[in-house]
Amino acid sequence: MTAPALLRPDWPAPPGVTAAMSLRTGGVSHGPWASLNLGLATGDDAAAVEQNRRRFAAALGARPVWLRQVHGTAVLQLTPSTPDRPAEAADAAWTLERGLACTVQAADCLPVLLALRDGRAVAAAHAGWRGLAAGVLEAAVRALCEGSGAGPEAVQAWLGPCIGPRQFEVGADVLRAFGVDPAAADGLRFRSRPRADGAPRWLANLPQLARDRLAGVGVRAVSGGDACTVEDSSRFFSFRRDRVTGRLAAAIWRG
């Protein structure tokens, strides 16, 4: 049995904190979901996904909690009594407990892992453009800080692989969701690239938008955000690239 391959964040991990993100290999799924698909709502065989999730948990050495993600801003606190699959919808989770992995799924959306510098608490957030514009990162930082008694200056973040700024084509609705006038878009965050027929379109920089949101609540120690899921089909699932595909997972936990 091939063990799941894991991407380890390149960041100054706090003491006792471990983080990892799944890659495509090391699972049992076939077809467009090959092979370590961790998403149950993808059309893949449910038994295969469950086996993949068991393999992922074994590779982590922690218990992942699988959120019911809806591109919202709800944040769930994980405790020993939290089930593996909570019924309530949430796009972020945080915990003070050891051995519980705050886990988010993605296949182009941005996974964001958070930790206090002293390692006392951790969090994870699923930040697609809708959740990011609605404030999911602000909500996750607020829950982490209020629950631990720490300030945002004590938080560090890692941005996982997501659809990159060369691939994320969006319309004016996305710019407006971030409060940006399409006629005055900042090329760092939204670079104009009209279609061949002249229709206005932009390339959005999701990691930069996330850095902006984190900085806005006082989190400035931010790593990652340089891997594109669309451009690396050997390592990452991508909904934008393939439409029918699997899901990756990013997890963080206290040992």
PDB file of N, CA, C and O in Angstrom, residues 15-18 61-63 65 76-82 93-102 114 116 119-123 144 147-148 252-255:
ATOM      1  N   PRO A  15       5.923  25.595  18.394  1.00  0.00           N
ATOM      2  CA  PRO A  15       6.234  24.376  19.136  1.00  0.00           C
ATOM      3  C   PRO A  15       5.010  23.493  19.323  1.00  0.00           C
ATOM      4  O   PRO A  15       3.944  23.973  19.722  1.00  0.00           O
ATOM      5  N   GLY A  16       5.153  22.208  18.997  1.00  0.00           N
ATOM      6  CA  GLY A  16       4.070  21.254  19.182  1.00  0.00           C
ATOM      7  C   GLY A  16       3.000  21.294  18.125  1.00  0.00           C
ATOM      8  O   GLY A  16       2.012  20.560  18.226  1.00  0.00           O
ATOM      9  N   VAL A  17       3.151  22.125  17.094  1.00  0.00           N
ATOM     10  CA  VAL A  17       2.138  22.244  16.043  1.00  0.00           C
ATOM     11  C   VAL A  17       2.640  21.570  14.771  1.00  0.00           C
ATOM     12  O   VAL A  17       3.777  21.768  14.351  1.00  0.00           O
ATOM     13  N   THR A  18       1.771  20.771  14.163  1.00  0.00           N
ATOM     14  CA  THR A  18       2.084  20.107  12.896  1.00  0.00           C
ATOM     15  C   THR A  18       1.010  20.445  11.882  1.00  0.00           C
ATOM     16  O   THR A  18      -0.174  20.544  12.226  1.00  0.00           O
ATOM     17  N   GLY A  61      -1.521  11.075  11.783  1.00  0.00           N
ATOM     18  CA  GLY A  61      -1.340  10.712  13.178  1.00  0.00           C
ATOM     19  C   GLY A  61      -2.194  11.569  14.098  1.00  0.00           C
ATOM     20  O   GLY A  61      -1.877  11.763  15.266  1.00  0.00           O
ATOM     21  N   ALA A  62      -3.301  12.071  13.564  1.00  0.00           N
ATOM     22  CA  ALA A  62      -4.244  12.898  14.313  1.00  0.00           C
ATOM     23  C   ALA A  62      -5.642  12.609  13.762  1.00  0.00           C
ATOM     24  O   ALA A  62      -5.788  11.956  12.735  1.00  0.00           O
ATOM     25  N   ARG A  63      -6.671  13.104  14.472  1.00  0.00           N
ATOM     26  CA  ARG A  63      -8.049  12.865  14.024  1.00  0.00           C
ATOM     27  C   ARG A  63      -8.572  14.077  13.276  1.00  0.00           C
ATOM     28  O   ARG A  63      -8.852  15.120  13.883  1.00  0.00           O
ATOM     29  N   VAL A  65     -11.245  16.444  11.522  1.00  0.00           N
ATOM     30  CA  VAL A  65     -12.673  16.725  11.586  1.00  0.00           C
ATOM     31  C   VAL A  65     -13.069  17.342  10.252  1.00  0.00           C
ATOM     32  O   VAL A  65     -12.531  18.369   9.829  1.00  0.00           O
ATOM     33  N   LEU A  76     -16.246  26.757  13.673  1.00  0.00           N
ATOM     34  CA  LEU A  76     -16.607  25.733  14.657  1.00  0.00           C
ATOM     35  C   LEU A  76     -15.437  25.488  15.607  1.00  0.00           C
ATOM     36  O   LEU A  76     -14.306  25.295  15.158  1.00  0.00           O
ATOM     37  N   GLN A  77     -15.721  25.497  16.906  1.00  0.00           N
ATOM     38  CA  GLN A  77     -14.695  25.098  17.870  1.00  0.00           C
ATOM     39  C   GLN A  77     -14.697  23.586  17.992  1.00  0.00           C
ATOM     40  O   GLN A  77     -15.747  22.971  18.203  1.00  0.00           O
ATOM     41  N   LEU A  78     -13.526  22.978  17.870  1.00  0.00           N
ATOM     42  CA  LEU A  78     -13.410  21.532  17.988  1.00  0.00           C
ATOM     43  C   LEU A  78     -13.038  21.156  19.422  1.00  0.00           C
ATOM     44  O   LEU A  78     -12.108  21.706  20.007  1.00  0.00           O
ATOM     45  N   THR A  79     -13.798  20.202  19.975  1.00  0.00           N
ATOM     46  CA  THR A  79     -13.549  19.661  21.306  1.00  0.00           C
ATOM     47  C   THR A  79     -13.513  18.137  21.188  1.00  0.00           C
ATOM     48  O   THR A  79     -13.872  17.583  20.139  1.00  0.00           O
ATOM     49  N   PRO A  80     -13.123  17.428  22.240  1.00  0.00           N
ATOM     50  CA  PRO A  80     -13.103  15.974  22.154  1.00  0.00           C
ATOM     51  C   PRO A  80     -14.448  15.355  21.785  1.00  0.00           C
ATOM     52  O   PRO A  80     -14.500  14.253  21.224  1.00  0.00           O
ATOM     53  N   SER A  81     -15.553  16.040  22.059  1.00  0.00           N
ATOM     54  CA  SER A  81     -16.872  15.492  21.748  1.00  0.00           C
ATOM     55  C   SER A  81     -17.328  15.823  20.320  1.00  0.00           C
ATOM     56  O   SER A  81     -18.385  15.339  19.888  1.00  0.00           O
ATOM     57  N   THR A  82     -16.568  16.626  19.594  1.00  0.00           N
ATOM     58  CA  THR A  82     -16.939  16.956  18.218  1.00  0.00           C
ATOM     59  C   THR A  82     -16.856  15.713  17.349  1.00  0.00           C
ATOM     60  O   THR A  82     -15.828  15.039  17.330  1.00  0.00           O
ATOM     61  N   ALA A  93     -12.469  26.143  11.419  1.00  0.00           N
ATOM     62  CA  ALA A  93     -12.500  25.481  12.723  1.00  0.00           C
ATOM     63  C   ALA A  93     -11.268  25.889  13.509  1.00  0.00           C
ATOM     64  O   ALA A  93     -10.220  26.197  12.922  1.00  0.00           O
ATOM     65  N   TRP A  94     -11.400  25.872  14.826  1.00  0.00           N
ATOM     66  CA  TRP A  94     -10.246  26.149  15.680  1.00  0.00           C
ATOM     67  C   TRP A  94     -10.315  25.244  16.893  1.00  0.00           C
ATOM     68  O   TRP A  94     -11.375  24.709  17.238  1.00  0.00           O
ATOM     69  N   THR A  95      -9.179  25.062  17.562  1.00  0.00           N
ATOM     70  CA  THR A  95      -9.169  24.203  18.746  1.00  0.00           C
ATOM     71  C   THR A  95      -7.988  24.505  19.655  1.00  0.00           C
ATOM     72  O   THR A  95      -6.934  24.979  19.196  1.00  0.00           O
ATOM     73  N   LEU A  96      -8.197  24.212  20.925  1.00  0.00           N
ATOM     74  CA  LEU A  96      -7.134  24.224  21.936  1.00  0.00           C
ATOM     75  C   LEU A  96      -6.664  22.810  22.239  1.00  0.00           C
ATOM     76  O   LEU A  96      -5.672  22.618  22.952  1.00  0.00           O
ATOM     77  N   GLU A  97      -7.401  21.820  21.736  1.00  0.00           N
ATOM     78  CA  GLU A  97      -7.161  20.429  22.086  1.00  0.00           C
ATOM     79  C   GLU A  97      -5.993  19.833  21.306  1.00  0.00           C
ATOM     80  O   GLU A  97      -5.684  20.253  20.187  1.00  0.00           O
ATOM     81  N   ARG A  98      -5.385  18.802  21.890  1.00  0.00           N
ATOM     82  CA  ARG A  98      -4.328  18.060  21.208  1.00  0.00           C
ATOM     83  C   ARG A  98      -4.924  16.899  20.416  1.00  0.00           C
ATOM     84  O   ARG A  98      -5.912  16.303  20.827  1.00  0.00           O
ATOM     85  N   GLY A  99      -4.313  16.616  19.272  1.00  0.00           N
ATOM     86  CA  GLY A  99      -4.713  15.447  18.496  1.00  0.00           C
ATOM     87  C   GLY A  99      -5.931  15.618  17.621  1.00  0.00           C
ATOM     88  O   GLY A  99      -6.300  14.695  16.900  1.00  0.00           O
ATOM     89  N   LEU A 100      -6.571  16.783  17.666  1.00  0.00           N
ATOM     90  CA  LEU A 100      -7.719  17.080  16.805  1.00  0.00           C
ATOM     91  C   LEU A 100      -7.243  17.970  15.659  1.00  0.00           C
ATOM     92  O   LEU A 100      -6.745  19.074  15.900  1.00  0.00           O
ATOM     93  N   ALA A 101      -7.394  17.504  14.446  1.00  0.00           N
ATOM     94  CA  ALA A 101      -6.893  18.245  13.293  1.00  0.00           C
ATOM     95  C   ALA A 101      -7.989  19.125  12.691  1.00  0.00           C
ATOM     96  O   ALA A 101      -8.991  18.611  12.182  1.00  0.00           O
ATOM     97  N   CYS A 102      -7.804  20.430  12.754  1.00  0.00           N
ATOM     98  CA  CYS A 102      -8.665  21.353  12.032  1.00  0.00           C
ATOM     99  C   CYS A 102      -8.392  21.130  10.548  1.00  0.00           C
ATOM    100  O   CYS A 102      -7.259  21.299  10.088  1.00  0.00           O
ATOM    101  N   LEU A 114      -3.804  28.458  10.514  1.00  0.00           N
ATOM    102  CA  LEU A 114      -3.440  29.479  11.490  1.00  0.00           C
ATOM    103  C   LEU A 114      -2.948  28.818  12.771  1.00  0.00           C
ATOM    104  O   LEU A 114      -3.445  27.758  13.160  1.00  0.00           O
ATOM    105  N   LEU A 116      -1.187  30.003  16.860  1.00  0.00           N
ATOM    106  CA  LEU A 116      -0.531  30.946  17.755  1.00  0.00           C
ATOM    107  C   LEU A 116       0.959  30.638  17.783  1.00  0.00           C
ATOM    108  O   LEU A 116       1.372  29.478  17.703  1.00  0.00           O
ATOM    109  N   GLY A 119       1.981  28.000  20.104  1.00  0.00           N
ATOM    110  CA  GLY A 119       1.458  26.670  19.855  1.00  0.00           C
ATOM    111  C   GLY A 119       0.249  26.278  20.675  1.00  0.00           C
ATOM    112  O   GLY A 119      -0.186  25.123  20.630  1.00  0.00           O
ATOM    113  N   ARG A 120      -0.380  27.213  21.400  1.00  0.00           N
ATOM    114  CA  ARG A 120      -1.494  26.854  22.290  1.00  0.00           C
ATOM    115  C   ARG A 120      -2.794  26.579  21.560  1.00  0.00           C
ATOM    116  O   ARG A 120      -3.695  25.927  22.102  1.00  0.00           O
ATOM    117  N   ALA A 121      -2.943  27.091  20.355  1.00  0.00           N
ATOM    118  CA  ALA A 121      -4.200  26.936  19.631  1.00  0.00           C
ATOM    119  C   ALA A 121      -3.931  27.009  18.133  1.00  0.00           C
ATOM    120  O   ALA A 121      -2.973  27.651  17.690  1.00  0.00           O
ATOM    121  N   VAL A 122      -4.798  26.343  17.362  1.00  0.00           N
ATOM    122  CA  VAL A 122      -4.652  26.308  15.905  1.00  0.00           C
ATOM    123  C   VAL A 122      -6.019  26.467  15.253  1.00  0.00           C
ATOM    124  O   VAL A 122      -7.061  26.285  15.892  1.00  0.00           O
ATOM    125  N   ALA A 123      -6.007  26.785  13.958  1.00  0.00           N
ATOM    126  CA  ALA A 123      -7.259  26.940  13.212  1.00  0.00           C
ATOM    127  C   ALA A 123      -6.998  26.683  11.737  1.00  0.00           C
ATOM    128  O   ALA A 123      -5.857  26.754  11.258  1.00  0.00           O
ATOM    129  N   LEU A 144     -10.198  32.328  16.994  1.00  0.00           N
ATOM    130  CA  LEU A 144      -8.947  31.818  17.552  1.00  0.00           C
ATOM    131  C   LEU A 144      -8.451  32.715  18.677  1.00  0.00           C
ATOM    132  O   LEU A 144      -8.032  32.232  19.744  1.00  0.00           O
ATOM    133  N   GLY A 147     -10.962  32.761  21.729  1.00  0.00           N
ATOM    134  CA  GLY A 147     -10.952  31.495  22.443  1.00  0.00           C
ATOM    135  C   GLY A 147      -9.682  31.228  23.217  1.00  0.00           C
ATOM    136  O   GLY A 147      -9.693  30.481  24.207  1.00  0.00           O
ATOM    137  N   SER A 148      -8.577  31.823  22.781  1.00  0.00           N
ATOM    138  CA  SER A 148      -7.282  31.574  23.430  1.00  0.00           C
ATOM    139  C   SER A 148      -6.818  32.723  24.305  1.00  0.00           C
ATOM    140  O   SER A 148      -5.884  32.564  25.095  1.00  0.00           O
ATOM    141  N   ILE A 252      -4.242  21.065  10.381  1.00  0.00           N
ATOM    142  CA  ILE A 252      -3.294  21.546  11.365  1.00  0.00           C
ATOM    143  C   ILE A 252      -3.758  21.069  12.737  1.00  0.00           C
ATOM    144  O   ILE A 252      -4.956  21.046  13.027  1.00  0.00           O
ATOM    145  N   TRP A 253      -2.798  20.672  13.575  1.00  0.00           N
ATOM    146  CA  TRP A 253      -3.165  20.136  14.884  1.00  0.00           C
ATOM    147  C   TRP A 253      -2.030  20.307  15.887  1.00  0.00           C
ATOM    148  O   TRP A 253      -0.875  20.534  15.512  1.00  0.00           O
ATOM    149  N   ARG A 254      -2.411  20.222  17.153  1.00  0.00           N
ATOM    150  CA  ARG A 254      -1.443  20.244  18.256  1.00  0.00           C
ATOM    151  C   ARG A 254      -1.087  18.808  18.606  1.00  0.00           C
ATOM    152  O   ARG A 254      -1.962  17.973  18.782  1.00  0.00           O
ATOM    153  N   GLY A 255       0.197  18.548  18.731  1.00  0.00           N
ATOM    154  CA  GLY A 255       0.641  17.196  19.053  1.00  0.00           C
ATOM    155  C   GLY A 255       0.627  16.919  20.547  1.00  0.00           C
ATOM    156  O   GLY A 255       0.412  17.812  21.357  1.00  0.00           O
TER     157      GLY A 255
END
